Coordinates of C-alpha atoms in Angstrom, one line a residue:
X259 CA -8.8 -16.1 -4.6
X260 CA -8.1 -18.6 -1.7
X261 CA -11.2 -17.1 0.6
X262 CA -13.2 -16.6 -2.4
X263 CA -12.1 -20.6 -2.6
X264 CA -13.0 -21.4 1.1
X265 CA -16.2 -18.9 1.0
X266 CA -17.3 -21.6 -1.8
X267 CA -16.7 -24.6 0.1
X268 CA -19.0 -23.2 3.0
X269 CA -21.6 -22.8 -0.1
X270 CA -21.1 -25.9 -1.5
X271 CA -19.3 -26.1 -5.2
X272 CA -19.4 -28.9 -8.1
X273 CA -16.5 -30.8 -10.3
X274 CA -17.8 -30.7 -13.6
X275 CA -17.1 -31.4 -17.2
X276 CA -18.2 -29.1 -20.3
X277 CA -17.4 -30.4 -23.6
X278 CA -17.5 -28.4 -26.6
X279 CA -15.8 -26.6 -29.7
X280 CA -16.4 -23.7 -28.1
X281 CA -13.9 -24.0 -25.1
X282 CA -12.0 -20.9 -25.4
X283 CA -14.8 -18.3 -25.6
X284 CA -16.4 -20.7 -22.8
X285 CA -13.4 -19.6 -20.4
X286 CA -13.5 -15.9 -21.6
X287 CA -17.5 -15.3 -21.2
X288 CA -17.3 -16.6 -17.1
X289 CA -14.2 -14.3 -16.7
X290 CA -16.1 -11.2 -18.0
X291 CA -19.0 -12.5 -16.3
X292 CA -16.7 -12.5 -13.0
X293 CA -18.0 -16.5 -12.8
X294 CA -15.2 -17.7 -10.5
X295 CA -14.1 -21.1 -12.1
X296 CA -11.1 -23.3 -10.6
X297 CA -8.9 -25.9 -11.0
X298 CA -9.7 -26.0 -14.8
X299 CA -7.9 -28.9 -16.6
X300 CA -7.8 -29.4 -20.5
X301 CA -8.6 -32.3 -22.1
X302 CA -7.6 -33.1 -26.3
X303 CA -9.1 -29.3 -26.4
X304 CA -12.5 -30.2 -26.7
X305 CA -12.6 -30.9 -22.9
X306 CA -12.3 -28.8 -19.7
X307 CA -12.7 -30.1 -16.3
X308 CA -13.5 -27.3 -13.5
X309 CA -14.6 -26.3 -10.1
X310 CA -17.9 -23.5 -9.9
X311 CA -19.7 -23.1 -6.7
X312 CA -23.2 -24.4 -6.4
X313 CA -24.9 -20.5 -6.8
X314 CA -22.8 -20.0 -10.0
X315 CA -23.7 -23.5 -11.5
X316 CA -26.8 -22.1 -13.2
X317 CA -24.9 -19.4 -14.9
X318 CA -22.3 -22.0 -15.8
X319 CA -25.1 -24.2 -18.0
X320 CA -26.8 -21.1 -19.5
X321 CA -23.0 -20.0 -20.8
X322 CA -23.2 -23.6 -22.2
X323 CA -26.4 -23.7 -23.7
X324 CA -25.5 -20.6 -25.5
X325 CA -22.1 -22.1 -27.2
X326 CA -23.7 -25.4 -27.3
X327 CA -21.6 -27.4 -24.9
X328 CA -22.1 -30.1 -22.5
X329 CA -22.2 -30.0 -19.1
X330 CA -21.7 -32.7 -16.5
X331 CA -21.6 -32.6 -12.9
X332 CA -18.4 -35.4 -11.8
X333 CA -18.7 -34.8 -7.9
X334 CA -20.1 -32.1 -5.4
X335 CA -18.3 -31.0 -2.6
X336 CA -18.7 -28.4 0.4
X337 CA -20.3 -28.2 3.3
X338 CA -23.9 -28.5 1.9
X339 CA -23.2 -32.0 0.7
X340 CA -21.5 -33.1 4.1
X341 CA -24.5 -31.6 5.8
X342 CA -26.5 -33.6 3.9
X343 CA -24.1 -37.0 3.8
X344 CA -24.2 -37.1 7.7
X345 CA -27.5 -35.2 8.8
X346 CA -28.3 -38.6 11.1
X347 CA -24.9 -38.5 12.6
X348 CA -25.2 -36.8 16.1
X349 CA -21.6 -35.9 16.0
X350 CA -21.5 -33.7 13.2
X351 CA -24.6 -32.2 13.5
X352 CA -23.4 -31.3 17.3
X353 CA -20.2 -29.4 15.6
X354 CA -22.3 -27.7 13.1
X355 CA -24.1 -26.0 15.6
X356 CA -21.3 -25.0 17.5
X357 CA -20.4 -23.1 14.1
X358 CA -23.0 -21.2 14.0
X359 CA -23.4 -20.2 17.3
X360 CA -19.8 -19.2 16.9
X361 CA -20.6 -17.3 14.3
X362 CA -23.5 -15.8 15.6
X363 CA -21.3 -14.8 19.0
X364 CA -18.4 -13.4 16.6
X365 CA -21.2 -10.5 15.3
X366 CA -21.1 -9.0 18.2
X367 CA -17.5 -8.2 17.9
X368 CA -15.6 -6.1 15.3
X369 CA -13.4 -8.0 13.1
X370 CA -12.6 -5.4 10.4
X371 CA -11.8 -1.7 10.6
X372 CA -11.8 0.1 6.9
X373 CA -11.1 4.0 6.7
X374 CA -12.1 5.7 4.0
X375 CA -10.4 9.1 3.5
X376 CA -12.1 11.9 1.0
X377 CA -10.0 12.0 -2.7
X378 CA -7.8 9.0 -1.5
X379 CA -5.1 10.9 0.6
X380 CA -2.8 10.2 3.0
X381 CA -3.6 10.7 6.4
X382 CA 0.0 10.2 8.3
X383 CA -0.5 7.6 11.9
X384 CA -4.4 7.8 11.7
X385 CA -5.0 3.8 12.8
X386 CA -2.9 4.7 15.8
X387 CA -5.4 7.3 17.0
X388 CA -8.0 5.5 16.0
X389 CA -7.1 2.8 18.8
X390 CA -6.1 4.6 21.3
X391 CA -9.5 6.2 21.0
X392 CA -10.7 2.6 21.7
X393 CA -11.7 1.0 18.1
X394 CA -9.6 -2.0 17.6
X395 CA -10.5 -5.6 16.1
X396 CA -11.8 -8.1 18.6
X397 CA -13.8 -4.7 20.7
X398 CA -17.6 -5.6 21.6
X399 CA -19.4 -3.6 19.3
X400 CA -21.9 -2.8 22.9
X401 CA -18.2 -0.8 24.3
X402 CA -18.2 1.5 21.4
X403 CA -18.7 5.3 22.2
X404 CA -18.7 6.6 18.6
X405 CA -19.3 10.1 19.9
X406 CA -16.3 9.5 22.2
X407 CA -14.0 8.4 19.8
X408 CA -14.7 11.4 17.3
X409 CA -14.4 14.1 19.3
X410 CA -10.7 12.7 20.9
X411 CA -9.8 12.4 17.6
X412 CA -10.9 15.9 16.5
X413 CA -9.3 17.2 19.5
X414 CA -5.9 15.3 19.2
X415 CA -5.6 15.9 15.4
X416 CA -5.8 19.7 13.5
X417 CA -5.0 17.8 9.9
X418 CA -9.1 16.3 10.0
X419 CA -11.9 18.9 9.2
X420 CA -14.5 15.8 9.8
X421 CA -14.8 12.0 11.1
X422 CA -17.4 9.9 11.2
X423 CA -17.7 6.1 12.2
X424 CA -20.2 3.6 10.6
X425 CA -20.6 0.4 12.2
X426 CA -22.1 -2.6 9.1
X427 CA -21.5 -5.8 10.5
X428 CA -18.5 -6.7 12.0
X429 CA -17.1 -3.9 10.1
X430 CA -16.1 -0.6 11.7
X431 CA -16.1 1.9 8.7
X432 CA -14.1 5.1 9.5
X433 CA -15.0 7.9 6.8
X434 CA -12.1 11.2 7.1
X435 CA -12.3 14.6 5.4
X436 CA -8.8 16.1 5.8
X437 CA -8.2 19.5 6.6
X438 CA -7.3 22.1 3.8
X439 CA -4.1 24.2 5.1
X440 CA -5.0 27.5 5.2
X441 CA -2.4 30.3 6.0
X442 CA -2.9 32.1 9.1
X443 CA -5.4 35.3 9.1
X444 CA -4.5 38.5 11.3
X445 CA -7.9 40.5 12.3
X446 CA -7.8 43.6 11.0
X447 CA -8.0 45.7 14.2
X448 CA -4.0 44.3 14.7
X449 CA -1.1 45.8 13.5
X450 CA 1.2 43.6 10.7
X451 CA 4.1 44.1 8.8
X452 CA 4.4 41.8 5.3
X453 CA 7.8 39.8 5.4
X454 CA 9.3 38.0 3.2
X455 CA 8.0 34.3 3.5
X456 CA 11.1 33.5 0.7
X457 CA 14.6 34.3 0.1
X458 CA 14.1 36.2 -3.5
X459 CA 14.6 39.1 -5.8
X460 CA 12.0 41.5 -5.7
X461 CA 10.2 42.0 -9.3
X462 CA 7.0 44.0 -8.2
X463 CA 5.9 45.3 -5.1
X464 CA 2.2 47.5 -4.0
X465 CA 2.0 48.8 -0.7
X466 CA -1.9 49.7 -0.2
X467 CA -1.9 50.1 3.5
X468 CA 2.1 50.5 5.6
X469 CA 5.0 51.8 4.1
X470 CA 7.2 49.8 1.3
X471 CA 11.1 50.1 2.8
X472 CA 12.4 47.6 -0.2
X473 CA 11.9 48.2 -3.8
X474 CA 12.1 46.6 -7.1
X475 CA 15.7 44.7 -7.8
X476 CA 16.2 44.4 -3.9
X477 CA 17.4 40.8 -2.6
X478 CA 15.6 39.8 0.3
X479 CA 16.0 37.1 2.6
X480 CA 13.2 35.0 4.2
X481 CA 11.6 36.6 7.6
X482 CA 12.9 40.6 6.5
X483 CA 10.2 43.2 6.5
X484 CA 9.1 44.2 3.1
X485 CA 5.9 46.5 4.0
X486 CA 6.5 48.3 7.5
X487 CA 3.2 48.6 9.4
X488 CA 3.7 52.1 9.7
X489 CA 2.5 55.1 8.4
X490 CA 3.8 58.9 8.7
X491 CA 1.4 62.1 8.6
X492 CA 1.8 65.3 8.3
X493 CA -0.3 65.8 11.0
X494 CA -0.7 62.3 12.9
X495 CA 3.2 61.9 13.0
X496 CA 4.2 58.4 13.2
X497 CA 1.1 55.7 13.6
X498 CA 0.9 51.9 13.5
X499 CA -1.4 50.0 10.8
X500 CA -2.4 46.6 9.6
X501 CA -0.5 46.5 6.4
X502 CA -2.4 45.3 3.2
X503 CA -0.3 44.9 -0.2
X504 CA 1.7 42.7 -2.9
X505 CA 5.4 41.7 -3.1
X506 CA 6.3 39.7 -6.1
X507 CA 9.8 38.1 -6.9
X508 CA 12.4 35.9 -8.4
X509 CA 12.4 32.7 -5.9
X510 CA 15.4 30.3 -6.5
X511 CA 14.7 26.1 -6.4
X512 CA 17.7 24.6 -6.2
X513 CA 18.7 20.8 -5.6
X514 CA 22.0 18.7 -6.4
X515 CA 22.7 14.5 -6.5
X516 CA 25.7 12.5 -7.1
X517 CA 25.5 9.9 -9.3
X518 CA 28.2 7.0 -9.2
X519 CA 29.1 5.7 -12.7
X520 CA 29.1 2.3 -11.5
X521 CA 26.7 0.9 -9.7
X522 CA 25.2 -2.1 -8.3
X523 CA 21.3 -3.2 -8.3
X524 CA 18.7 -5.8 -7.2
X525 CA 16.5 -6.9 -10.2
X526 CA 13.6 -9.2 -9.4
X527 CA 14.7 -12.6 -11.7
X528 CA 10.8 -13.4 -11.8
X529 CA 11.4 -16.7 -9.7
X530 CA 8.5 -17.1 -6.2
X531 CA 7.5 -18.6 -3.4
X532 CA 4.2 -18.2 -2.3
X533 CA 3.5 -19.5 1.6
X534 CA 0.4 -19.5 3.5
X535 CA -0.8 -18.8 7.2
X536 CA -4.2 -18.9 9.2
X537 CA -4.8 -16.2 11.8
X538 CA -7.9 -17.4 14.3
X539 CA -8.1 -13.5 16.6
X540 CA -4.3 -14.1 18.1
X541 CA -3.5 -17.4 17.5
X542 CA -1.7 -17.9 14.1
X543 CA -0.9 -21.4 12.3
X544 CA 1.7 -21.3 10.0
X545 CA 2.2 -24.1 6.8
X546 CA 5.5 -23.7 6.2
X547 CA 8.4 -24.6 8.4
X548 CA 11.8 -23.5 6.3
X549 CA 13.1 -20.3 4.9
X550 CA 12.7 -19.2 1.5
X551 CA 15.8 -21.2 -0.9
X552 CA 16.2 -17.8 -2.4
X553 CA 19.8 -16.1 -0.9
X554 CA 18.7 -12.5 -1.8
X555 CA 14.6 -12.0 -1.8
X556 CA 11.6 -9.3 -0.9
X557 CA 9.2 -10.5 0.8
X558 CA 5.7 -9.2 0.3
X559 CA 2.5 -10.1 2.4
X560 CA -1.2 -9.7 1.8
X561 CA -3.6 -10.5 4.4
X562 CA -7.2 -11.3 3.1
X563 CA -10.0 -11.6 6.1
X564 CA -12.7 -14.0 6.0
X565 CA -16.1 -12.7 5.7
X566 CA -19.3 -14.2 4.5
X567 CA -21.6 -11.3 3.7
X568 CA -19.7 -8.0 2.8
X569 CA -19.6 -6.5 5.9
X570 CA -20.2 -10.1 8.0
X571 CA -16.0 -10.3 8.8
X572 CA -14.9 -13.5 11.1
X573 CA -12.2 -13.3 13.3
X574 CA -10.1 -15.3 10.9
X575 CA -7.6 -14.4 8.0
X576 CA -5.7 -16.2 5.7
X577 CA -2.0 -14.2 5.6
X578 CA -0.1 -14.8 1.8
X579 CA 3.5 -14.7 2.4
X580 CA 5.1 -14.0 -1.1
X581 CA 8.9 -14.1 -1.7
X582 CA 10.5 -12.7 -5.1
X583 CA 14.0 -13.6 -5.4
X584 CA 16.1 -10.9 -6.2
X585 CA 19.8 -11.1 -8.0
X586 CA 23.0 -8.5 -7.6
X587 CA 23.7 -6.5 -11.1
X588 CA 26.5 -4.1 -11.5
X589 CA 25.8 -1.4 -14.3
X590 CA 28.0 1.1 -15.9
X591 CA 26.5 4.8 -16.6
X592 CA 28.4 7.1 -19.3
X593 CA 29.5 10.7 -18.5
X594 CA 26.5 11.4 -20.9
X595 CA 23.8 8.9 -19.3
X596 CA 24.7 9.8 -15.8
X597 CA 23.8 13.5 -16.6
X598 CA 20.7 12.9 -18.0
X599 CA 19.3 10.5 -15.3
X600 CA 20.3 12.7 -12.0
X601 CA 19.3 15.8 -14.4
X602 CA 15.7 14.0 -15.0
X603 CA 15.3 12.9 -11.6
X604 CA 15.8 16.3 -10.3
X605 CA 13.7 18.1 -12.5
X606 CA 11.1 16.1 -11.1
X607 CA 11.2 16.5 -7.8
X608 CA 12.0 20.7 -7.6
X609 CA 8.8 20.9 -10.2
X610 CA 6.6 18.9 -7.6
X611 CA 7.8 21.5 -4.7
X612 CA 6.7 24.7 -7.4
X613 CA 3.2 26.0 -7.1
X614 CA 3.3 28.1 -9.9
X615 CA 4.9 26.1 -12.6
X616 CA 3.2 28.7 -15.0
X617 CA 5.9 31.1 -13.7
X618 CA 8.8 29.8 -14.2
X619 CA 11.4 32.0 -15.6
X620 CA 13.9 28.9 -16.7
X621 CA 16.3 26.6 -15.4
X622 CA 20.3 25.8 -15.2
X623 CA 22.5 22.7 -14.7
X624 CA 25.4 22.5 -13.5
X625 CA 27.6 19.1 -13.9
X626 CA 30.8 18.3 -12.3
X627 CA 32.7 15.3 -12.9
X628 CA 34.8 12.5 -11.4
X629 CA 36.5 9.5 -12.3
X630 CA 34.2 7.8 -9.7
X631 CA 31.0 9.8 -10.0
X632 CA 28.8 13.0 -11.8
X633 CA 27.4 15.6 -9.3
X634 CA 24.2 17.6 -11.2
X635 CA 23.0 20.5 -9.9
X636 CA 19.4 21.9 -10.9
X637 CA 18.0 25.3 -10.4
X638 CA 14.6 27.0 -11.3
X639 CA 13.9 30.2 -11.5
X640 CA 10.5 31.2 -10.4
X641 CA 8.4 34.4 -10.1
X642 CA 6.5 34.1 -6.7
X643 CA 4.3 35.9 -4.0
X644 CA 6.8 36.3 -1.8
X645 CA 5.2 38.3 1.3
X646 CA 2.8 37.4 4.4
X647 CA 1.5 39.0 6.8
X648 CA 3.2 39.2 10.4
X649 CA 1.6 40.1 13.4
X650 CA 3.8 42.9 15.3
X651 CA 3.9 41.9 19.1
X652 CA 6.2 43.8 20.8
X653 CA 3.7 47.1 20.7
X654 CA 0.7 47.7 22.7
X655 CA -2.2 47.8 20.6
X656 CA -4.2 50.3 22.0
X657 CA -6.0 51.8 19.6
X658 CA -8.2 51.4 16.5
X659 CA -6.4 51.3 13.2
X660 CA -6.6 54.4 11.1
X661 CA -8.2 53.5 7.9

């Protein structure tokens, strides 16, 4: 709202007066209409006294027109007017053009770096790479080696399948496609065992190529072989193969949490602060001088950049400094309530970990109490593809398998 604001005052904007019956539905059409209005004041309720920039002033008098209202323009203000109050005064036009050619120097810098990653996810220290690659904010946009950049990137980084860089203004737009983890794939020509990726119980198990050396009802533990990558012939004797085949069993998700009867929280007791300060490239002016009153607080910031066109940033942003005051509460759980919320939380968080929630066999809590807390324990049981495929290094892989 505040550069939108300032964004108006370069444009030029109007104090005006629309009277009417129709006040209400007045306010309502220019906030569908995404009409920014400010400073509104009310007036017997017939009455409203506003701000609109100059390009939205039209749009204000048809809204008007259409719910019969009258409008009046009370005083203009921006830098239109000014330009137009002192065009004869050297001075001013002098430090007009120094604007613009300081605008017009600023384009040739990047301001603004936005990254765009495909289905919105999280790509983990990515703006750190992306500078030490050599895109940062204040760069001349003439040092850029796109082709460069990318291909350090690519190099550094095995979690992006593609990156691309698009330079609109002073904004550098860096578009990612993550990388899809794929498990690792063993050529055919080399000989594999299938281990067990999971501690489990086996439930099913097919051995198409290799020789099964568990079986059905066995408890295996995570790295043991399942399916050797041998085979034995009546002829051929012993012989290594690349083992192919299916292990299926009971995998066990289990997770536990203490949860203290009482307890003390921070709740948010809806009182702010809202400060304000102007970044110009390094240099940073601040419009506040004391602390927040508040003795226990978050503090929450949200930096808005200035740009005129949608990708025309400036090397200035206006930093909003918002403090929520916060307030101790102690709270007492029952037996019965503290069950329930550690048994809910965990529920949550071992069915996020299971792939194959349509497999699950059931679950089982277990609750142990305390005079100080209740400790829950959670476990799922679920049927899983339990074996991978293991390279087998410590032969000499000299010839072909036989198929």
């Amino acid at each position: 709202m505040f550069i939108k604001i300032l964004l108006n005052y370069l444009l030029g904007y109007v104090r005006i007066t629309v009277e009417g019956y129709y006040i209400e539905r007045f306010i309502n059409i220019c906030t569908t209409n995404k009409i920014l209005i400010w400073n509104l004041k009310r007036e017997k309720g017939v009455r409203l006294y506003l701000n609109v920039g100059i390009q939205d002033y039209y749009r204000i008098v048809e809204v008007s027109k259409k719910l019969k209202c009258k409008v009046k323009i009370n005083k203009k203000r921006g830098l239109p007017f000014l330009i137009n109050k002192y065009r004869k005064r050297k001075l001013f036009v002098i430090s007009l053009a120094i604007l613009i050619i300081t605008i017009y120097a600023s384009s040739n810098y990047i301001w603004n770096i936005e990254i765009k990653v495909e289905d919105n996810m999280q790509v983990e220290n990515i703006m750190e790479d992306i500078t030490q690659a050599g895109l940062k904010t204040g760069i001349r946009k003439s040092k850029i080696n796109i082709e460069a950049m990318v291909n350090q990137i690519r190099l550094k980084r095995d979690d992006i399948s593609w990156i691309g860089v698009d330079i609109k203004g002073t904004n550098a737009i860096v578009k990612i496609v993550k990388a899809k983890k794929a498990p690792e794939l063993i050529d055919e020509k080399e000989y594999c065992n299938i281990v067990a990726k999971k501690s489990g119980t086996i439930t099913k198990i097919i051995a198409q190529n290799g020789t099964a050396i568990t079986k059905v009802g066995d408890r295996v533990e995570e790295g043991q072989v399942l399916i050797q990558g041998t085979m034995e012939g009546k002829y051929t004797g012993i012989r290594y193969v690349h083992s192919l085949g299916e292990v299926r069993g009971i995998v066990e998700y289990s997770k536990s949490e203490k949860i203290p009867l009482k307890q003390e929280k921070k709740e948010k007791t809806g009182k702010k602060e809202n400060k304000y300060e102007i970044k110009i490239n390094n240099f940073q002016i601040n419009f506040y001088k004391t602390l927040s009153k508040f003795k226990i607080y978050d503090t929450i910031e949200e930096e808005k950049k200035l740009r005129i066109f949608s990708n025309l940033y400036l090397p200035i942003s206006v930093n909003k400094i918002t403090t929520e005051e916060l307030e101790k509460n102690s709270i007492e759980y029952t037996v019965e309530e503290a069950i329930e919320r550690g048994t809910k939380k965990l529920e949550k968080e071992i069915e996020n970990e299971i792939e194959e929630k349509e497999n699950i066999l059931g679950k089982n809590a277990e609750v142990e109490e305390t005079e100080e807390y209740v400790e829950v324990s959670v476990t799922y049981e679920v049927i899983e593809n339990i074996g991978m495929q293991e390279k087998i290094e410590e032969i000499e892989q000299t010839e072909d398998i036989q198929e």
